[in-house]
CSV table of C-alpha atoms in Angstrom, one decimal:
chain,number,residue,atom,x,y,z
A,1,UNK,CA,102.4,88.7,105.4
A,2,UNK,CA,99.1,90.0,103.1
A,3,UNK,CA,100.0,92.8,101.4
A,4,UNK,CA,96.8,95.4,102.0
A,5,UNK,CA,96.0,98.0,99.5
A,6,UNK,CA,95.2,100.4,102.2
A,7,UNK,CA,93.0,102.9,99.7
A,8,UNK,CA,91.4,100.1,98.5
A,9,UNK,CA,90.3,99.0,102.4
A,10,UNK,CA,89.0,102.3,102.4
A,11,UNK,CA,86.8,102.7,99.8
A,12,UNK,CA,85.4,99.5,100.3
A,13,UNK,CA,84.7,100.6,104.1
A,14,UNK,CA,80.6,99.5,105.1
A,15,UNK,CA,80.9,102.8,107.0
A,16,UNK,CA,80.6,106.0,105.5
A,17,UNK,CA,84.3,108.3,106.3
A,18,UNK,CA,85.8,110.8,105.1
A,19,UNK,CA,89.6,112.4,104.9
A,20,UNK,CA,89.5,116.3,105.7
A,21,UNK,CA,92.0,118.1,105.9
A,22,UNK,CA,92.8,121.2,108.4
A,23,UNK,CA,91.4,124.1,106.3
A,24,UNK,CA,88.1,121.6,106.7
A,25,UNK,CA,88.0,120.5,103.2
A,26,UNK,CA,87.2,117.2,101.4
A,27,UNK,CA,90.5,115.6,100.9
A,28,UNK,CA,89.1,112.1,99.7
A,29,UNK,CA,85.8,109.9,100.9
A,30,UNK,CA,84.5,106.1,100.5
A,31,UNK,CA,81.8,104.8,98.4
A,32,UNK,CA,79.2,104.3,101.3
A,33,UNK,CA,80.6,108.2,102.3
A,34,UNK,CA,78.8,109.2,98.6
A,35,UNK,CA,75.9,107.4,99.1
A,36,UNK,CA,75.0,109.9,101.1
A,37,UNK,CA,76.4,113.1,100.1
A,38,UNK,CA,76.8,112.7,96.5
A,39,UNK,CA,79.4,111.9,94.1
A,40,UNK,CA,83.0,112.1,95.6
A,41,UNK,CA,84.1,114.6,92.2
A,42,UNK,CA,80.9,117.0,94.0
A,43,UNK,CA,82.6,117.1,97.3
A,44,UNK,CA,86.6,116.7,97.1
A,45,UNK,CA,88.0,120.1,97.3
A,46,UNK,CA,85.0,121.2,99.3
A,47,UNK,CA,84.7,122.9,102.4
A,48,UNK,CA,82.8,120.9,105.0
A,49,UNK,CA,80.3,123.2,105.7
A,50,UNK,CA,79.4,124.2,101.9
A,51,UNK,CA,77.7,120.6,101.8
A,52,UNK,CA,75.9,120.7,104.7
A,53,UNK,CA,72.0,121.5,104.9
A,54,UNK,CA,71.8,125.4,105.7
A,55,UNK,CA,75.4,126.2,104.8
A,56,UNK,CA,77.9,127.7,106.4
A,57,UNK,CA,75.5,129.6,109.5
A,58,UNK,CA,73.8,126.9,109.8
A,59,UNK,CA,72.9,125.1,113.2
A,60,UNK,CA,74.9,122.2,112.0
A,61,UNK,CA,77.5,124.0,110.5
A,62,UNK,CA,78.0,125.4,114.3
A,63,UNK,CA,77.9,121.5,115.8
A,64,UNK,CA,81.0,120.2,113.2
A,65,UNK,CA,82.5,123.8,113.1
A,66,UNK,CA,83.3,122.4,116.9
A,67,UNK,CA,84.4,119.7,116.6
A,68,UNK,CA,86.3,119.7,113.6
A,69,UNK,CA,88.2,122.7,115.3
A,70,UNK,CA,88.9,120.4,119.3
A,71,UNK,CA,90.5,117.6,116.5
A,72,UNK,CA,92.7,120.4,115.3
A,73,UNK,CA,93.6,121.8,118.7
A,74,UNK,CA,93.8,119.0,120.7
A,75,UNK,CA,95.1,116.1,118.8
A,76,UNK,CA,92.4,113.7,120.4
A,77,UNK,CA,89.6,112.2,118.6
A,78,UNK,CA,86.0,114.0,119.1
A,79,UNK,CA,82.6,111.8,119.1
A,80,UNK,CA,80.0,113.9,118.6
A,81,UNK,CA,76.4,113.7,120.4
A,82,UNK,CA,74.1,111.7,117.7
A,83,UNK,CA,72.1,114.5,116.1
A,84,UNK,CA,69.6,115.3,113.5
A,85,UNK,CA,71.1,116.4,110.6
A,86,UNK,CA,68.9,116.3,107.5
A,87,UNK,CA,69.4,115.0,103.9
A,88,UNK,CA,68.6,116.3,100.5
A,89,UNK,CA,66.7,113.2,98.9
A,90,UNK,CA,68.5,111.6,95.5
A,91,UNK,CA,66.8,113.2,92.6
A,92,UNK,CA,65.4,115.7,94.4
A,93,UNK,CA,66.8,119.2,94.2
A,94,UNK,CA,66.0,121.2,97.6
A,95,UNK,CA,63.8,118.2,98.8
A,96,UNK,CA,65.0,117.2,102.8
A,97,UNK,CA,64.2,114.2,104.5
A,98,UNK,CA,64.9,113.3,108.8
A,99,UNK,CA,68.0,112.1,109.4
A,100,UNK,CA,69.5,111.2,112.9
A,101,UNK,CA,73.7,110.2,112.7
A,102,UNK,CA,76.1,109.4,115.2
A,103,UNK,CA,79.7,110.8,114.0
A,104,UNK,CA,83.2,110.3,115.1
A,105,UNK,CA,86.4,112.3,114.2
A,106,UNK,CA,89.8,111.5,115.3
A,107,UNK,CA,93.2,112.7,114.0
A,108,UNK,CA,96.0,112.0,111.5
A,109,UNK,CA,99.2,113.0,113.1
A,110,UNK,CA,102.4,113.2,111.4
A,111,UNK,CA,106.0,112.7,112.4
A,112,UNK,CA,106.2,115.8,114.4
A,113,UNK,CA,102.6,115.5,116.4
A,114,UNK,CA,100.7,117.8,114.2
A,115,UNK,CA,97.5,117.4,112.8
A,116,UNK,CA,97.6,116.5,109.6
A,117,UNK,CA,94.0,115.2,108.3
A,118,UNK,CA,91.4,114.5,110.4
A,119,UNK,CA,89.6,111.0,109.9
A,120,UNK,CA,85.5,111.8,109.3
A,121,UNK,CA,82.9,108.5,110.8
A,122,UNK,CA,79.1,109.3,109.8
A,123,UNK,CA,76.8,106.5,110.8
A,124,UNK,CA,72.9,106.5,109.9
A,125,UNK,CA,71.1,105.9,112.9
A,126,UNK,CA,68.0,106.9,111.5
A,127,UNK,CA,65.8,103.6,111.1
A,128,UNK,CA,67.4,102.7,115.2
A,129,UNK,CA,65.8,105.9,116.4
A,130,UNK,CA,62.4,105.6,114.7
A,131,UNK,CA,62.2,102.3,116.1
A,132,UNK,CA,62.8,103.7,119.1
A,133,UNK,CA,59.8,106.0,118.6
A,134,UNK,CA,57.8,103.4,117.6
A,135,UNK,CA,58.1,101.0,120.6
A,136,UNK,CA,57.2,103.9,122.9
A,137,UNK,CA,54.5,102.3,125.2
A,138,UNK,CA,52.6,105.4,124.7
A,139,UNK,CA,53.9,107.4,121.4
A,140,UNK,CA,55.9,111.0,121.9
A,141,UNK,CA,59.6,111.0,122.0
A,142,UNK,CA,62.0,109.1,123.8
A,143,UNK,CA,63.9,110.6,126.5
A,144,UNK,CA,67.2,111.8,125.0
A,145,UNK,CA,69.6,110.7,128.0
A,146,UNK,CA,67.7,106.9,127.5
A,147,UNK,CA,68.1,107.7,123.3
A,148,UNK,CA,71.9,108.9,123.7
A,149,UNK,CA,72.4,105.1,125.7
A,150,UNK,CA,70.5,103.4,123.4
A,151,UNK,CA,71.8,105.0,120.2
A,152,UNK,CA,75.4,104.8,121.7
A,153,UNK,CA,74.6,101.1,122.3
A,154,UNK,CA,73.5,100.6,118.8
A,155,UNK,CA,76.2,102.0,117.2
A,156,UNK,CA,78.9,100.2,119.1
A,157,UNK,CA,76.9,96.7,118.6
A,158,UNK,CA,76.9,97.4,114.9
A,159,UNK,CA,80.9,98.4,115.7
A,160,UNK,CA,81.9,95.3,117.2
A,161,UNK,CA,79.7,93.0,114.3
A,162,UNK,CA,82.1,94.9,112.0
A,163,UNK,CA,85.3,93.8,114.3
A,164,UNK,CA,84.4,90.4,114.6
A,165,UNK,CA,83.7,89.6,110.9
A,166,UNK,CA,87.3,91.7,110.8
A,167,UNK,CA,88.7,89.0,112.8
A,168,UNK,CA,87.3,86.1,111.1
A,169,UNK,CA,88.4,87.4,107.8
A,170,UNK,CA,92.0,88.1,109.4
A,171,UNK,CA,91.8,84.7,110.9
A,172,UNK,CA,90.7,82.9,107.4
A,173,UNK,CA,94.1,84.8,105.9
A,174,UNK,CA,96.5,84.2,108.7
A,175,UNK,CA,95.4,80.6,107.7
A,176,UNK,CA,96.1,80.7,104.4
A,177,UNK,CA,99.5,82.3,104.8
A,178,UNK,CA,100.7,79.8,107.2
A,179,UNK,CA,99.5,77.2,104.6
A,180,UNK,CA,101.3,79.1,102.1
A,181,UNK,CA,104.4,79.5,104.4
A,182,UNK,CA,104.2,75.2,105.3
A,183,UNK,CA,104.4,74.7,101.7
A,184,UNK,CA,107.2,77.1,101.4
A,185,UNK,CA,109.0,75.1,104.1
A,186,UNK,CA,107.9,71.4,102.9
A,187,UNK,CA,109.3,73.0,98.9
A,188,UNK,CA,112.4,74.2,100.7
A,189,UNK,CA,113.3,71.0,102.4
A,190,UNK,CA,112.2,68.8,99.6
A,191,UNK,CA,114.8,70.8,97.3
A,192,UNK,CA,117.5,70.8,99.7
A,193,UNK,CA,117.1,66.9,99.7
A,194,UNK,CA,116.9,66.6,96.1
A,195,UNK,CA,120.2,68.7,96.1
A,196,UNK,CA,122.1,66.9,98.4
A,197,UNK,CA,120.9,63.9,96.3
A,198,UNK,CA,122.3,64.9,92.9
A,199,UNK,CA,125.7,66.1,94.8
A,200,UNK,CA,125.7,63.0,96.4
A,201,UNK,CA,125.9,60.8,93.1
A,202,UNK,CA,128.5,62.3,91.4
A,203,UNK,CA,131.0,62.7,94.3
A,204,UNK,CA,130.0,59.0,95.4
A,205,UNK,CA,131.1,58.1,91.2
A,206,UNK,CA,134.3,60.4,91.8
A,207,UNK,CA,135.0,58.8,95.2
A,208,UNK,CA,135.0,55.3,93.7
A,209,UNK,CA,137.3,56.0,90.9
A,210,UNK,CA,139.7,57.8,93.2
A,211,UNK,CA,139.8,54.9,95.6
A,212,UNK,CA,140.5,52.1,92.7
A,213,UNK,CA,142.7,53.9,91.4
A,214,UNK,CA,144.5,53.9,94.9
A,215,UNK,CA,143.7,49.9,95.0
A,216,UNK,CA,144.8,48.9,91.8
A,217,UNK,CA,148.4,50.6,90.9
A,218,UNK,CA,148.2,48.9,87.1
A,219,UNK,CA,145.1,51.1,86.6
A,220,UNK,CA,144.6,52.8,83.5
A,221,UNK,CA,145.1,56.4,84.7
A,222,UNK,CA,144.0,57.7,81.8
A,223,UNK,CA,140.6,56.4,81.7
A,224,UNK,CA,140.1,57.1,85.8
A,225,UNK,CA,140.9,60.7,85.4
A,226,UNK,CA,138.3,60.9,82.3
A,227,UNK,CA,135.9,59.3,84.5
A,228,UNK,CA,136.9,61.7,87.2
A,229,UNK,CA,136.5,64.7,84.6
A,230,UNK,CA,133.0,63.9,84.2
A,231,UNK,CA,131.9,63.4,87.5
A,232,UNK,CA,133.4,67.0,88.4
A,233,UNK,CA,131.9,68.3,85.4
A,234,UNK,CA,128.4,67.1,86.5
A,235,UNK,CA,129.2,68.9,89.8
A,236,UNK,CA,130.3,72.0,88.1
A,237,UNK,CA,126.9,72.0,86.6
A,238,UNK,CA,124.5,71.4,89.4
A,239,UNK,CA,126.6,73.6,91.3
A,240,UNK,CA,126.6,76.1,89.2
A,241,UNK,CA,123.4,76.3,88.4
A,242,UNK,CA,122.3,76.5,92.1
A,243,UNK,CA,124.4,79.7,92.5
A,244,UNK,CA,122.5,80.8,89.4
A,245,UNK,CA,119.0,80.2,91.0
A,246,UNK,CA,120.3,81.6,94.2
A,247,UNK,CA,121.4,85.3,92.6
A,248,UNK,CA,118.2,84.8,90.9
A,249,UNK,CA,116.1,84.7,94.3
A,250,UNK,CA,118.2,87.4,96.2
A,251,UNK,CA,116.2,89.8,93.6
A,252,UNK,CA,119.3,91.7,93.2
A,253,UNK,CA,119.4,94.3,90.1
A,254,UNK,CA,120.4,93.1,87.0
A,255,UNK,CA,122.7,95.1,84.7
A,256,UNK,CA,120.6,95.8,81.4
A,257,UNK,CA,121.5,96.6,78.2
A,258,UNK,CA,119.8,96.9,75.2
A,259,UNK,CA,119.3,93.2,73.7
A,260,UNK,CA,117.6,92.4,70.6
A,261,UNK,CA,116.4,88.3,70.9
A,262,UNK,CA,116.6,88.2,67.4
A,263,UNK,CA,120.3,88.8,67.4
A,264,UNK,CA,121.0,87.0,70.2
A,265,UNK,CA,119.0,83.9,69.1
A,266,UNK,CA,120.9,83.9,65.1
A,267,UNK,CA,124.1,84.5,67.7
A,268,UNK,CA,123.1,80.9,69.3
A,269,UNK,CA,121.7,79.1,66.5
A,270,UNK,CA,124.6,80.3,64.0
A,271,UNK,CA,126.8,77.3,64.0
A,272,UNK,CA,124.9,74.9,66.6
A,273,UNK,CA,124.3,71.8,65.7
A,274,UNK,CA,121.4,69.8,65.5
A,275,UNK,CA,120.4,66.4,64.1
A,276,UNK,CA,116.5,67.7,63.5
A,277,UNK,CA,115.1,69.7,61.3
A,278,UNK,CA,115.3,73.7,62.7
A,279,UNK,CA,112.6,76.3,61.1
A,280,UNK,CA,113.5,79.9,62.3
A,281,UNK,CA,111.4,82.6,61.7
A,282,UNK,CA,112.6,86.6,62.9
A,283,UNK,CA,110.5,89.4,62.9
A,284,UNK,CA,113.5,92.4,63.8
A,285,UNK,CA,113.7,94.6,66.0
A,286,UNK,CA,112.5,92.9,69.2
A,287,UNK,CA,114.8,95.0,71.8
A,288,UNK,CA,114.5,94.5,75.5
A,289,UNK,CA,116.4,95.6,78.4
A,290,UNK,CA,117.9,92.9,79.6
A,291,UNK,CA,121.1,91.0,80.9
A,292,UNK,CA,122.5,89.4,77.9
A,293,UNK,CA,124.8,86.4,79.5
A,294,UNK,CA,121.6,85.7,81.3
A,295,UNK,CA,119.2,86.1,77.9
A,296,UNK,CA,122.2,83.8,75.9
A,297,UNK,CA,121.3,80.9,79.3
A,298,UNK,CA,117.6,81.2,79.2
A,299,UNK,CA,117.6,80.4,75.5
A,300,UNK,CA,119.9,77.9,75.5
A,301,UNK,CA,117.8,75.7,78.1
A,302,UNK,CA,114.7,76.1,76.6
A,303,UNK,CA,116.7,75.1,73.1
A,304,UNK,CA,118.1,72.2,74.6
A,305,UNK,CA,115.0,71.2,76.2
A,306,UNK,CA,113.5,70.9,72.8
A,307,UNK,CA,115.9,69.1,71.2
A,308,UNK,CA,115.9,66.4,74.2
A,309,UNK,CA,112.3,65.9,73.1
A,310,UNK,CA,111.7,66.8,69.4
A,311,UNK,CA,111.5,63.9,67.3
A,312,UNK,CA,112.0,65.4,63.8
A,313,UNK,CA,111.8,69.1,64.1
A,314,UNK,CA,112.6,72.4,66.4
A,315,UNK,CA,110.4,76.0,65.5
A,316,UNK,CA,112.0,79.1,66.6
A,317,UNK,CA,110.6,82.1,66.3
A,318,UNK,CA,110.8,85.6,67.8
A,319,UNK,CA,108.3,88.4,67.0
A,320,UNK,CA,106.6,91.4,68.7
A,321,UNK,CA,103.2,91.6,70.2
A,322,UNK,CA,101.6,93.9,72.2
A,323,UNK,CA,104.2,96.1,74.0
A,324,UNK,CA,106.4,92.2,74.5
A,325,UNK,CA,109.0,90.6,72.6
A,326,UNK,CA,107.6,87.4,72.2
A,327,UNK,CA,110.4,84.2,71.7
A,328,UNK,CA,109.0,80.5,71.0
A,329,UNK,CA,110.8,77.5,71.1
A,330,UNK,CA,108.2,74.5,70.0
A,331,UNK,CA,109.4,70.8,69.5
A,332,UNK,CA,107.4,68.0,67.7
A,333,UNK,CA,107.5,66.0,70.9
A,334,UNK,CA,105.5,64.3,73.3
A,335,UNK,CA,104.1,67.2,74.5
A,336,UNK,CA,103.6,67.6,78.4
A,337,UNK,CA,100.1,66.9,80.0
A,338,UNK,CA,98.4,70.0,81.0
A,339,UNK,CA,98.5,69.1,84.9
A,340,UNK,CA,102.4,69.3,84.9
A,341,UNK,CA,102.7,72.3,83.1
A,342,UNK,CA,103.4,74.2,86.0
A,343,UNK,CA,105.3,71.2,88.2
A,344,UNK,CA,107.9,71.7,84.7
A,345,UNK,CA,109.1,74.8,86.5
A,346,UNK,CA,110.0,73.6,89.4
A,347,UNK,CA,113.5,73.1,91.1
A,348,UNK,CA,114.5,69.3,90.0
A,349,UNK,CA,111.4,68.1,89.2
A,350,UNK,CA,111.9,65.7,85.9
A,351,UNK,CA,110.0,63.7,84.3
A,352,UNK,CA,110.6,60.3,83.1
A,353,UNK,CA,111.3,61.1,79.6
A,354,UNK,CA,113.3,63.6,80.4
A,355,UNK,CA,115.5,61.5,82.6
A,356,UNK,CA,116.0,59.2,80.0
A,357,UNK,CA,116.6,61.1,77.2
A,358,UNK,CA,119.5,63.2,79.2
A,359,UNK,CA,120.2,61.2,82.7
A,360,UNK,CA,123.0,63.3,84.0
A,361,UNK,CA,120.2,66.8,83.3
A,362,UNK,CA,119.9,68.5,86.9
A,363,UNK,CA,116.4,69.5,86.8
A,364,UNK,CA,117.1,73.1,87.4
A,365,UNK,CA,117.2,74.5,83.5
A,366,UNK,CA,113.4,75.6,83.1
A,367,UNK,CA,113.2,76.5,87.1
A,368,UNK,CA,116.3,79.1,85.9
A,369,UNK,CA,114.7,80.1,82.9
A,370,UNK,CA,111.3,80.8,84.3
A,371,UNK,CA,113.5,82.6,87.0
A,372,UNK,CA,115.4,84.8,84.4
A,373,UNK,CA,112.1,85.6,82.5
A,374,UNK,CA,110.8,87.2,85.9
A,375,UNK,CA,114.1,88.8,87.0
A,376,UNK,CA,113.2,90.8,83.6
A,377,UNK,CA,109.7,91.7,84.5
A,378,UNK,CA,108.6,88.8,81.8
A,379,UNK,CA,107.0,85.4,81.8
A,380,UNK,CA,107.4,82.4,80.9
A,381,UNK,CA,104.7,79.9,79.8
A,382,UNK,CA,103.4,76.4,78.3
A,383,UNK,CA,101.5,77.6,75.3
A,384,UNK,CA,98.7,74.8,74.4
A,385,UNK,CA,99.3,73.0,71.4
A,386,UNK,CA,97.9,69.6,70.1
A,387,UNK,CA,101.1,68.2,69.3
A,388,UNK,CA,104.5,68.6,70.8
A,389,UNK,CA,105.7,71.9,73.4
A,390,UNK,CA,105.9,75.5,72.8
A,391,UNK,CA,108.0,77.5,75.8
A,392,UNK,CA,107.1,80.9,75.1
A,393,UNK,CA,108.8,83.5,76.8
A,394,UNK,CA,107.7,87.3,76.7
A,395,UNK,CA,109.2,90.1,77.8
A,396,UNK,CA,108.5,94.0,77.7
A,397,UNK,CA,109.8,95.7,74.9
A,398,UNK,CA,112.3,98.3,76.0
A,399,UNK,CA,111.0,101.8,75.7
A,400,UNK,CA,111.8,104.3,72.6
A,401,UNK,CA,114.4,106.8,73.5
């Protein structure tokens, strides 16, 4: 489903309307509604009749005054009889000009039945009517039963133009969603099978073993059950990790504390080992609310993912910028080509370097990580660099007590 802004919708309305509520005063209006009675700050908290021409006693003051008042009583929407009703002119203090309008109200009930606003429609049907005049065979007015038809028709022809471009715009985004929800599907399958595929290895590997060792009593048992061991490791792994992306999808709360990713990263990095070069640089305090067994996990993939690809050297670096904790993790690498950035993230999608730099990898460690980084209202990114990748993750600073 589209989610709709429904006050947006409103304002940008072609129609000019109005919300007033029952002591018939401006309770909020759309920009075509103060293109032709002012500025919306002029008229909310406004009685009705204060902004019409002549006030309060005025002839039109008596025609809304009645209608405003059947909406309140009744419950039922009102349409008034089209009516001249005329307009100060922009710029012009005291200066009128003709104005004909057709105008609608209906009601806002609540839970109980009650009235509680009352929807205003005002629609210029000025330049119709002088047209009308104008195409008179022989000048005067036109007869106001054949004008009340023809204004009627007018307004409900414009009406219906409005409906169907509605529709077309509601058809164009049901389209799109049920693209959207195919590709949903078509991911969803596509995962499922790439799943079933990395299960299916392992168990196949721990299958064998099992069965020669059955076959072949002289066996070296001791070197099937290692075997074994790392087969059901490998499961562990891609099992594990699939629960982890499938508590990170139920969008269930996570239990915060305060974390500061400067602690937690020395935590990691103080006594890891690494072959390359590692260049750290900590800019304290960078505390976030967060969940810090699922912090520790998101940093540990995106370390290990750099040091699957770094050649010679692995930056880390955490600092604060603009309301974010901001971590980096950039390798000297091959660096990933800008079209993949985003396939990166997704559920066992590896590349070929990365399948043969760490073959038994599930695929899932950046699809997690960019999971966690949005489970704590944070993102996580490819920056652009020239040489190499830099995962930066970022991650709202958690407020001063």
């Amino acid at each position: 489903m589209v989610e709709l802004d429904l006050a947006t919708v409103f304002d940008a309305e072609p129609v000019a309307c109005a919300v007033i509520s029952p002591d018939l005063e401006f309770v909020a209006v759309n920009r075509a509604y103060e293109r032709l009675a002012g500025p919306r700050e002029r008229l909310i908290g406004r009685r009705v009749f204060d902004v019409l021409p002549g006030g309060a006693d005025g002839r039109n003051a008596a025609h809304w005054r009645t209608a405003l008042e059947w909406v309140l009583a009744e419950g039922q929407p009102y349409v008034m009889p089209w009516g001249r009703y005329d307009a100060q002119v922009p710029g012009r203090p005291g200066v009128y000009e003709k104005r004909y309008w057709s105008t609608v109200n209906a009601p806002l009930l609540d839970d109980d039945g009650r009235v509680s606003l009352i929807i205003h429609r005002i629609e210029d049907v000025t330049a119709f009517i002088e047209q009308l005049r104008e195409e008179r065979p022989y000048g005067g007015d036109v007869p106001p039963d054949l004008l009340k038809v023809e204004v009627e028709l007018y307004v409900r022809g414009r009406e219906l133009q409005s409906v169907n471009h509605r529709l077309r715009q509601a058809q164009r985004e049901e389209r799109e969603t049920a693209a959207e929800l195919r590709e949903t599907v078509r991911r969803q399958r596509q995962e499922v099978a790439d799943a079933s595929h990395d299960l299916r290895n392992p168990l196949a590997g721990l299958q064998t073993r099992l069965e020669a060792a059955l076959a072949e009593p002289d066996v070296d048992s001791r070197q099937v059950l290692h075997a074994a061991l790392q087969d059901a490791e490998r499961l562990s792994d891609i099992v594990s990790d699939l629960l982890e992306l499938a508590r990170l999808d139920s969008g269930a709360p996570v239990t915060t504390e305060p974390v500061d990713l400067c602690e937690l990263a020395c935590d990691i990095l103080t006594g890891h080992t690494c072959a390359l070069t590692l260049d750290t640089s900590f800019e304290p305090p960078a505390v976030v609310a967060g969940s810090r067994s699922r912090l520790l996990r998101l940093f540990g993939n995106l370390l290990a993912n750099a040091e699957r690809h770094a050649r010679t050297r692995i930056e880390v670096s955490v600092a604060c910028d603009h309301g974010d904790a901001v971590l980096q993790i950039a390798d000297d690498g091959p660096g990933i080509p800008e079209d993949e950035r985003q396939a990166v993230f997704r559920r066992f999608y590896r590349r070929a370097d990365a399948r043969r730099a760490d073959p038994d990898g599930t695929g899932l460690g950046l699809a997690i990580a960019r999971q966690t980084a949005r489970a704590h209202r944070g993102t996580l990114q490819i920056a652009d660099r020239t040489t190499g990748t830099c995962m930066v993750l970022r991650i709202p600073l958690q407020p001063a007590a």
